[in-house]
């Protein structure tokens, strides 16, 4: 790594605040220059513009709450801001964690001697910014804390009830002569696809026709749905959406039939000419994909009709996929790749192994011990 020239530490801030300029509001000018410098630093790290804009918006939100400039921020400001966020706005743990990380990174930037803001603020205001986000006053980033106790995978019986109810709704609405059977058919198929390929809500709703592809080695078994290509996976650290290819597994061959029935018999009834969306909305001429809110609303209607609790949401279909692959004996790294997790620890918290599976593991272990003891006796 190239050595850092201490002279550069003064050039960054001074370049944004050229000497000889008289500012009408000096504090505001320094504050705006700090934001511009931090935005430039993030862009240089190849973060997306959406991430930079979002973090800048959060920065200004904290500034307006504290009613003071960064070189005056203290831990009391942090406590007050996040106390209101949790108790009044009921923000999720993950939201609080993301906000705290972003603000911590901004203060890491302005307190880094290489950027010259400490010296600049000291010279202009007799004060300087300090890091006020510490381990003892911020949310802990532990995987166990990120999941809510009520969130879990479906049992196999619950999944069967859920899918049966979705199919029954289609038949019931169709028999009544209502066109509402098409949206009901769409959500029933989307639920099955989300489970059979372990997809998030946005991943499944963003699928297009070109994202379904044959597996050359298993074309006879899976025909033209041997792979599902996810192009809008969950982005990490401001990066673009992650892409991955999810292989169709033998245990979910039934889902291929569901997809083909949708493509051949139902989708043509609502898809507009030239539409590439796998799940076109009935609005807008059948060109745009169904919205995330519509997916959640229709899914919730099915779940409530079955009588399942709120902890079993659309994302629980993905949790079920991970859990069932573990129970089927698939390799942990393979499962991680299928669902697109960056770390294996993330995959592990999705897993909610059934009591029957765990009992079988214990029974098998006892049987192996008994065999070993018999061998030693012989």
GROMACS .gro file of C-alpha atoms in nm:
model
  378
    1UNK     CA    1   0.000   0.000   0.000
    2UNK     CA    2   0.129   0.344  -0.087
    3UNK     CA    3   0.229   0.557   0.211
    4UNK     CA    4  -0.009   0.839   0.289
    5UNK     CA    5   0.133   1.188   0.263
    6UNK     CA    6   0.035   1.387   0.576
    7UNK     CA    7   0.011   1.695   0.356
    8UNK     CA    8  -0.286   1.533   0.178
    9UNK     CA    9  -0.477   1.530   0.508
   10UNK     CA   10  -0.515   1.903   0.483
   11UNK     CA   11  -0.579   1.914   0.111
   12UNK     CA   12  -0.909   1.724   0.111
   13UNK     CA   13  -1.099   1.963   0.339
   14UNK     CA   14  -0.921   2.273   0.208
   15UNK     CA   15  -0.998   2.179  -0.153
   16UNK     CA   16  -1.366   2.169  -0.065
   17UNK     CA   17  -1.330   2.494   0.130
   18UNK     CA   18  -1.087   2.708  -0.067
   19UNK     CA   19  -0.908   2.981   0.126
   20UNK     CA   20  -0.981   3.347   0.076
   21UNK     CA   21  -1.358   3.287   0.051
   22UNK     CA   22  -1.585   3.468   0.294
   23UNK     CA   23  -1.895   3.262   0.368
   24UNK     CA   24  -2.226   3.417   0.466
   25UNK     CA   25  -2.285   3.114   0.692
   26UNK     CA   26  -1.952   2.948   0.762
   27UNK     CA   27  -2.093   2.660   0.966
   28UNK     CA   28  -2.343   2.572   0.695
   29UNK     CA   29  -2.071   2.588   0.431
   30UNK     CA   30  -1.850   2.346   0.625
   31UNK     CA   31  -2.145   2.113   0.687
   32UNK     CA   32  -2.231   2.102   0.316
   33UNK     CA   33  -1.866   2.047   0.224
   34UNK     CA   34  -1.848   1.754   0.466
   35UNK     CA   35  -2.149   1.594   0.300
   36UNK     CA   36  -2.001   1.648  -0.047
   37UNK     CA   37  -1.668   1.499   0.062
   38UNK     CA   38  -1.831   1.194   0.219
   39UNK     CA   39  -2.045   1.140  -0.089
   40UNK     CA   40  -1.733   1.155  -0.308
   41UNK     CA   41  -1.554   0.907  -0.081
   42UNK     CA   42  -1.844   0.660  -0.108
   43UNK     CA   43  -1.870   0.696  -0.484
   44UNK     CA   44  -1.496   0.627  -0.507
   45UNK     CA   45  -1.565   0.299  -0.322
   46UNK     CA   46  -1.806   0.210  -0.605
   47UNK     CA   47  -2.119   0.232  -0.391
   48UNK     CA   48  -2.443   0.288  -0.577
   49UNK     CA   49  -2.582   0.639  -0.609
   50UNK     CA   50  -2.903   0.522  -0.437
   51UNK     CA   51  -2.703   0.417  -0.132
   52UNK     CA   52  -2.517   0.749  -0.120
   53UNK     CA   53  -2.839   0.949  -0.153
   54UNK     CA   54  -3.007   0.740   0.117
   55UNK     CA   55  -2.719   0.787   0.360
   56UNK     CA   56  -2.705   1.160   0.293
   57UNK     CA   57  -3.077   1.183   0.363
   58UNK     CA   58  -3.028   0.999   0.694
   59UNK     CA   59  -2.739   1.231   0.779
   60UNK     CA   60  -2.960   1.537   0.736
   61UNK     CA   61  -3.237   1.372   0.933
   62UNK     CA   62  -3.003   1.323   1.229
   63UNK     CA   63  -2.871   1.678   1.189
   64UNK     CA   64  -3.223   1.824   1.205
   65UNK     CA   65  -3.305   1.613   1.510
   66UNK     CA   66  -2.991   1.711   1.699
   67UNK     CA   67  -3.016   2.074   1.587
   68UNK     CA   68  -2.638   2.103   1.590
   69UNK     CA   69  -2.345   2.042   1.357
   70UNK     CA   70  -2.133   1.724   1.351
   71UNK     CA   71  -1.847   1.881   1.545
   72UNK     CA   72  -2.097   1.932   1.828
   73UNK     CA   73  -2.265   1.589   1.828
   74UNK     CA   74  -2.248   1.381   2.146
   75UNK     CA   75  -2.370   1.047   2.281
   76UNK     CA   76  -2.685   1.205   2.426
   77UNK     CA   77  -2.789   1.299   2.071
   78UNK     CA   78  -2.743   0.936   1.967
   79UNK     CA   79  -2.948   0.804   2.260
   80UNK     CA   80  -3.232   1.049   2.202
   81UNK     CA   81  -3.252   0.993   1.827
   82UNK     CA   82  -3.262   0.614   1.846
   83UNK     CA   83  -3.490   0.609   2.151
   84UNK     CA   84  -3.750   0.796   1.947
   85UNK     CA   85  -3.686   0.571   1.647
   86UNK     CA   86  -3.757   0.256   1.850
   87UNK     CA   87  -4.032   0.371   2.086
   88UNK     CA   88  -4.225   0.617   1.870
   89UNK     CA   89  -4.162   0.497   1.516
   90UNK     CA   90  -4.124   0.129   1.615
   91UNK     CA   91  -3.827   0.078   1.385
   92UNK     CA   92  -3.701  -0.278   1.341
   93UNK     CA   93  -3.369  -0.385   1.491
   94UNK     CA   94  -3.221  -0.417   1.141
   95UNK     CA   95  -3.328  -0.059   1.058
   96UNK     CA   96  -3.166   0.079   1.372
   97UNK     CA   97  -2.850  -0.117   1.301
   98UNK     CA   98  -2.832   0.012   0.944
   99UNK     CA   99  -2.883   0.373   1.051
  100UNK     CA  100  -2.621   0.350   1.324
  101UNK     CA  101  -2.367   0.194   1.088
  102UNK     CA  102  -2.420   0.471   0.831
  103UNK     CA  103  -2.381   0.751   1.084
  104UNK     CA  104  -2.081   0.579   1.238
  105UNK     CA  105  -1.917   0.565   0.894
  106UNK     CA  106  -1.977   0.936   0.839
  107UNK     CA  107  -1.809   1.022   1.168
  108UNK     CA  108  -1.524   0.783   1.087
  109UNK     CA  109  -1.473   0.986   0.770
  110UNK     CA  110  -1.476   1.332   0.932
  111UNK     CA  111  -1.256   1.222   1.225
  112UNK     CA  112  -0.997   1.056   1.000
  113UNK     CA  113  -0.687   1.279   1.009
  114UNK     CA  114  -0.621   1.207   0.643
  115UNK     CA  115  -0.924   1.412   0.540
  116UNK     CA  116  -0.840   1.720   0.744
  117UNK     CA  117  -1.180   1.794   0.896
  118UNK     CA  118  -1.061   1.780   1.257
  119UNK     CA  119  -0.798   2.043   1.184
  120UNK     CA  120  -1.036   2.251   0.970
  121UNK     CA  121  -1.309   2.261   1.236
  122UNK     CA  122  -1.060   2.330   1.513
  123UNK     CA  123  -0.921   2.625   1.320
  124UNK     CA  124  -1.263   2.768   1.231
  125UNK     CA  125  -1.478   2.692   1.535
  126UNK     CA  126  -1.247   2.584   1.818
  127UNK     CA  127  -1.429   2.247   1.818
  128UNK     CA  128  -1.381   1.927   1.622
  129UNK     CA  129  -1.593   1.620   1.534
  130UNK     CA  130  -1.558   1.306   1.745
  131UNK     CA  131  -1.684   0.950   1.708
  132UNK     CA  132  -1.995   0.918   1.926
  133UNK     CA  133  -2.115   0.578   1.802
  134UNK     CA  134  -1.954   0.310   2.017
  135UNK     CA  135  -2.012  -0.056   2.091
  136UNK     CA  136  -2.172   0.029   2.423
  137UNK     CA  137  -2.438   0.266   2.283
  138UNK     CA  138  -2.535   0.100   1.954
  139UNK     CA  139  -2.723  -0.212   1.846
  140UNK     CA  140  -2.525  -0.532   1.842
  141UNK     CA  141  -2.475  -0.699   1.505
  142UNK     CA  142  -2.541  -1.058   1.602
  143UNK     CA  143  -2.740  -1.290   1.383
  144UNK     CA  144  -2.960  -1.409   1.670
  145UNK     CA  145  -3.078  -1.054   1.731
  146UNK     CA  146  -3.174  -1.001   1.368
  147UNK     CA  147  -3.450  -1.258   1.362
  148UNK     CA  148  -3.774  -1.213   1.549
  149UNK     CA  149  -3.889  -1.502   1.769
  150UNK     CA  150  -4.216  -1.533   1.580
  151UNK     CA  151  -4.044  -1.585   1.244
  152UNK     CA  152  -3.996  -1.949   1.152
  153UNK     CA  153  -4.031  -2.190   0.861
  154UNK     CA  154  -4.357  -2.366   0.785
  155UNK     CA  155  -4.398  -2.726   0.882
  156UNK     CA  156  -4.474  -2.956   0.592
  157UNK     CA  157  -4.835  -2.985   0.705
  158UNK     CA  158  -4.868  -2.605   0.718
  159UNK     CA  159  -4.721  -2.574   0.369
  160UNK     CA  160  -4.965  -2.829   0.237
  161UNK     CA  161  -5.256  -2.646   0.401
  162UNK     CA  162  -5.132  -2.315   0.259
  163UNK     CA  163  -5.098  -2.443  -0.097
  164UNK     CA  164  -5.427  -2.634  -0.080
  165UNK     CA  165  -5.607  -2.321   0.037
  166UNK     CA  166  -5.454  -2.114  -0.244
  167UNK     CA  167  -5.568  -2.372  -0.501
  168UNK     CA  168  -5.914  -2.395  -0.347
  169UNK     CA  169  -5.952  -2.017  -0.373
  170UNK     CA  170  -5.880  -2.034  -0.745
  171UNK     CA  171  -6.145  -2.301  -0.798
  172UNK     CA  172  -6.399  -2.125  -0.578
  173UNK     CA  173  -6.357  -1.786  -0.745
  174UNK     CA  174  -6.359  -1.938  -1.092
  175UNK     CA  175  -6.682  -2.127  -1.023
  176UNK     CA  176  -6.844  -1.798  -0.921
  177UNK     CA  177  -6.774  -1.660  -1.268
  178UNK     CA  178  -6.542  -1.385  -1.143
  179UNK     CA  179  -6.224  -1.283  -1.326
  180UNK     CA  180  -6.058  -1.268  -0.988
  181UNK     CA  181  -5.951  -1.628  -1.034
  182UNK     CA  182  -5.655  -1.514  -1.245
  183UNK     CA  183  -5.488  -1.308  -0.969
  184UNK     CA  184  -5.569  -1.593  -0.729
  185UNK     CA  185  -5.398  -1.838  -0.964
  186UNK     CA  186  -5.100  -1.604  -0.993
  187UNK     CA  187  -5.040  -1.575  -0.617
  188UNK     CA  188  -5.088  -1.951  -0.573
  189UNK     CA  189  -4.817  -2.017  -0.831
  190UNK     CA  190  -4.587  -1.745  -0.697
  191UNK     CA  191  -4.604  -1.899  -0.349
  192UNK     CA  192  -4.503  -2.238  -0.486
  193UNK     CA  193  -4.218  -2.088  -0.689
  194UNK     CA  194  -4.090  -1.892  -0.388
  195UNK     CA  195  -4.077  -2.213  -0.185
  196UNK     CA  196  -3.948  -2.448  -0.457
  197UNK     CA  197  -3.653  -2.221  -0.545
  198UNK     CA  198  -3.602  -2.045  -0.209
  199UNK     CA  199  -3.674  -1.694  -0.339
  200UNK     CA  200  -3.739  -1.369  -0.160
  201UNK     CA  201  -4.057  -1.177  -0.236
  202UNK     CA  202  -3.886  -0.918  -0.460
  203UNK     CA  203  -3.680  -1.187  -0.632
  204UNK     CA  204  -3.983  -1.390  -0.733
  205UNK     CA  205  -4.198  -1.094  -0.840
  206UNK     CA  206  -3.913  -0.951  -1.054
  207UNK     CA  207  -3.865  -1.269  -1.257
  208UNK     CA  208  -3.898  -1.242  -1.633
  209UNK     CA  209  -3.952  -1.508  -1.900
  210UNK     CA  210  -3.582  -1.505  -1.987
  211UNK     CA  211  -3.494  -1.599  -1.628
  212UNK     CA  212  -3.624  -1.952  -1.678
  213UNK     CA  213  -3.375  -2.180  -1.850
  214UNK     CA  214  -3.321  -2.548  -1.919
  215UNK     CA  215  -3.059  -2.755  -1.742
  216UNK     CA  216  -2.879  -2.934  -2.030
  217UNK     CA  217  -2.802  -3.233  -1.812
  218UNK     CA  218  -3.161  -3.273  -1.689
  219UNK     CA  219  -3.374  -3.138  -1.971
  220UNK     CA  220  -3.602  -3.443  -1.972
  221UNK     CA  221  -3.680  -3.408  -1.601
  222UNK     CA  222  -3.717  -3.030  -1.572
  223UNK     CA  223  -3.775  -2.933  -1.935
  224UNK     CA  224  -3.732  -2.554  -1.969
  225UNK     CA  225  -3.722  -2.478  -1.597
  226UNK     CA  226  -3.397  -2.643  -1.493
  227UNK     CA  227  -3.259  -2.314  -1.365
  228UNK     CA  228  -3.413  -1.995  -1.232
  229UNK     CA  229  -3.184  -1.695  -1.280
  230UNK     CA  230  -3.224  -1.434  -1.009
  231UNK     CA  231  -3.116  -1.090  -1.130
  232UNK     CA  232  -3.258  -0.883  -0.848
  233UNK     CA  233  -3.113  -1.049  -0.540
  234UNK     CA  234  -3.065  -0.860  -0.216
  235UNK     CA  235  -2.790  -0.599  -0.250
  236UNK     CA  236  -2.518  -0.575   0.012
  237UNK     CA  237  -2.324  -0.269   0.131
  238UNK     CA  238  -2.450  -0.044  -0.145
  239UNK     CA  239  -2.356  -0.285  -0.423
  240UNK     CA  240  -2.584  -0.357  -0.721
  241UNK     CA  241  -2.841  -0.637  -0.684
  242UNK     CA  242  -2.674  -0.976  -0.651
  243UNK     CA  243  -2.728  -1.233  -0.923
  244UNK     CA  244  -2.737  -1.607  -0.889
  245UNK     CA  245  -2.857  -1.918  -1.068
  246UNK     CA  246  -3.083  -2.147  -0.864
  247UNK     CA  247  -3.087  -2.507  -0.981
  248UNK     CA  248  -3.417  -2.694  -0.987
  249UNK     CA  249  -3.399  -2.990  -0.748
  250UNK     CA  250  -3.567  -3.330  -0.795
  251UNK     CA  251  -3.778  -3.287  -0.482
  252UNK     CA  252  -3.946  -2.985  -0.641
  253UNK     CA  253  -4.018  -3.123  -0.985
  254UNK     CA  254  -4.388  -3.068  -0.914
  255UNK     CA  255  -4.323  -2.693  -0.919
  256UNK     CA  256  -4.207  -2.715  -1.281
  257UNK     CA  257  -4.554  -2.838  -1.373
  258UNK     CA  258  -4.708  -2.544  -1.186
  259UNK     CA  259  -4.490  -2.293  -1.373
  260UNK     CA  260  -4.568  -2.447  -1.710
  261UNK     CA  261  -4.942  -2.444  -1.641
  262UNK     CA  262  -4.917  -2.073  -1.554
  263UNK     CA  263  -4.716  -1.996  -1.868
  264UNK     CA  264  -4.931  -2.192  -2.107
  265UNK     CA  265  -5.285  -2.154  -1.974
  266UNK     CA  266  -5.316  -1.846  -1.753
  267UNK     CA  267  -5.045  -1.586  -1.814
  268UNK     CA  268  -5.154  -1.527  -2.177
  269UNK     CA  269  -5.492  -1.409  -2.047
  270UNK     CA  270  -5.344  -1.097  -1.881
  271UNK     CA  271  -5.000  -1.042  -2.036
  272UNK     CA  272  -4.973  -0.744  -2.269
  273UNK     CA  273  -4.810  -0.774  -2.609
  274UNK     CA  274  -4.434  -0.778  -2.562
  275UNK     CA  275  -4.449  -0.820  -2.184
  276UNK     CA  276  -4.146  -1.003  -2.045
  277UNK     CA  277  -4.264  -1.015  -1.684
  278UNK     CA  278  -4.330  -1.364  -1.555
  279UNK     CA  279  -4.603  -1.222  -1.332
  280UNK     CA  280  -4.763  -0.930  -1.520
  281UNK     CA  281  -5.013  -0.715  -1.339
  282UNK     CA  282  -5.365  -0.694  -1.473
  283UNK     CA  283  -5.322  -0.318  -1.461
  284UNK     CA  284  -5.121  -0.109  -1.706
  285UNK     CA  285  -5.202  -0.324  -2.003
  286UNK     CA  286  -5.039  -0.634  -1.858
  287UNK     CA  287  -4.686  -0.502  -1.911
  288UNK     CA  288  -4.556  -0.416  -1.564
  289UNK     CA  289  -4.485  -0.682  -1.300
  290UNK     CA  290  -4.709  -0.716  -0.999
  291UNK     CA  291  -4.610  -0.485  -0.711
  292UNK     CA  292  -4.458  -0.609  -0.387
  293UNK     CA  293  -4.752  -0.471  -0.189
  294UNK     CA  294  -4.996  -0.666  -0.404
  295UNK     CA  295  -4.801  -0.986  -0.346
  296UNK     CA  296  -4.805  -0.933   0.030
  297UNK     CA  297  -5.172  -0.841   0.038
  298UNK     CA  298  -5.287  -1.145  -0.162
  299UNK     CA  299  -5.056  -1.379   0.027
  300UNK     CA  300  -5.185  -1.251   0.361
  301UNK     CA  301  -5.541  -1.321   0.253
  302UNK     CA  302  -5.451  -1.686   0.187
  303UNK     CA  303  -5.254  -1.723   0.510
  304UNK     CA  304  -5.535  -1.579   0.719
  305UNK     CA  305  -5.792  -1.804   0.554
  306UNK     CA  306  -5.579  -2.102   0.657
  307UNK     CA  307  -5.562  -1.962   1.011
  308UNK     CA  308  -5.183  -1.937   1.037
  309UNK     CA  309  -5.028  -1.674   1.266
  310UNK     CA  310  -4.860  -1.354   1.150
  311UNK     CA  311  -4.511  -1.488   1.220
  312UNK     CA  312  -4.550  -1.710   0.915
  313UNK     CA  313  -4.505  -1.458   0.636
  314UNK     CA  314  -4.407  -1.480   0.268
  315UNK     CA  315  -4.040  -1.497   0.365
  316UNK     CA  316  -4.113  -1.809   0.570
  317UNK     CA  317  -4.145  -1.994   0.237
  318UNK     CA  318  -3.773  -1.926   0.187
  319UNK     CA  319  -3.698  -2.034   0.545
  320UNK     CA  320  -3.885  -2.357   0.474
  321UNK     CA  321  -3.680  -2.418   0.160
  322UNK     CA  322  -3.353  -2.391   0.355
  323UNK     CA  323  -3.480  -2.608   0.639
  324UNK     CA  324  -3.610  -2.882   0.412
  325UNK     CA  325  -3.288  -2.894   0.209
  326UNK     CA  326  -3.093  -2.946   0.531
  327UNK     CA  327  -3.331  -3.223   0.634
  328UNK     CA  328  -3.293  -3.382   0.291
  329UNK     CA  329  -2.916  -3.396   0.341
  330UNK     CA  330  -2.798  -3.134   0.091
  331UNK     CA  331  -2.450  -2.992   0.146
  332UNK     CA  332  -2.447  -2.671   0.354
  333UNK     CA  333  -2.235  -2.478   0.103
  334UNK     CA  334  -2.466  -2.585  -0.183
  335UNK     CA  335  -2.767  -2.455   0.011
  336UNK     CA  336  -2.584  -2.128   0.078
  337UNK     CA  337  -2.518  -2.086  -0.294
  338UNK     CA  338  -2.878  -2.172  -0.386
  339UNK     CA  339  -3.024  -1.901  -0.162
  340UNK     CA  340  -2.749  -1.645  -0.227
  341UNK     CA  341  -2.623  -1.591   0.127
  342UNK     CA  342  -2.283  -1.430   0.159
  343UNK     CA  343  -2.210  -1.613   0.484
  344UNK     CA  344  -2.299  -1.962   0.596
  345UNK     CA  345  -2.400  -1.824   0.936
  346UNK     CA  346  -2.686  -1.638   0.771
  347UNK     CA  347  -2.812  -1.961   0.617
  348UNK     CA  348  -2.797  -2.133   0.954
  349UNK     CA  349  -3.039  -1.891   1.121
  350UNK     CA  350  -3.296  -1.966   0.850
  351UNK     CA  351  -3.299  -2.329   0.956
  352UNK     CA  352  -3.573  -2.454   1.187
  353UNK     CA  353  -3.529  -2.829   1.192
  354UNK     CA  354  -3.839  -3.028   1.281
  355UNK     CA  355  -3.858  -3.236   1.601
  356UNK     CA  356  -3.899  -3.551   1.389
  357UNK     CA  357  -3.577  -3.476   1.203
  358UNK     CA  358  -3.384  -3.409   1.523
  359UNK     CA  359  -3.523  -3.721   1.683
  360UNK     CA  360  -3.411  -3.921   1.380
  361UNK     CA  361  -3.060  -3.776   1.409
  362UNK     CA  362  -3.041  -3.883   1.774
  363UNK     CA  363  -3.177  -4.230   1.692
  364UNK     CA  364  -2.920  -4.274   1.417
  365UNK     CA  365  -2.640  -4.162   1.651
  366UNK     CA  366  -2.750  -4.409   1.918
  367UNK     CA  367  -2.766  -4.688   1.657
  368UNK     CA  368  -2.412  -4.606   1.540
  369UNK     CA  369  -2.286  -4.612   1.900
  370UNK     CA  370  -2.452  -4.948   1.956
  371UNK     CA  371  -2.290  -5.089   1.642
  372UNK     CA  372  -1.949  -4.961   1.753
  373UNK     CA  373  -1.991  -5.120   2.098
  374UNK     CA  374  -2.091  -5.452   1.939
  375UNK     CA  375  -1.785  -5.436   1.714
  376UNK     CA  376  -1.556  -5.372   2.010
  377UNK     CA  377  -1.716  -5.663   2.200
  378UNK     CA  378  -1.649  -5.895   1.908
   0.00000   0.00000   0.00000
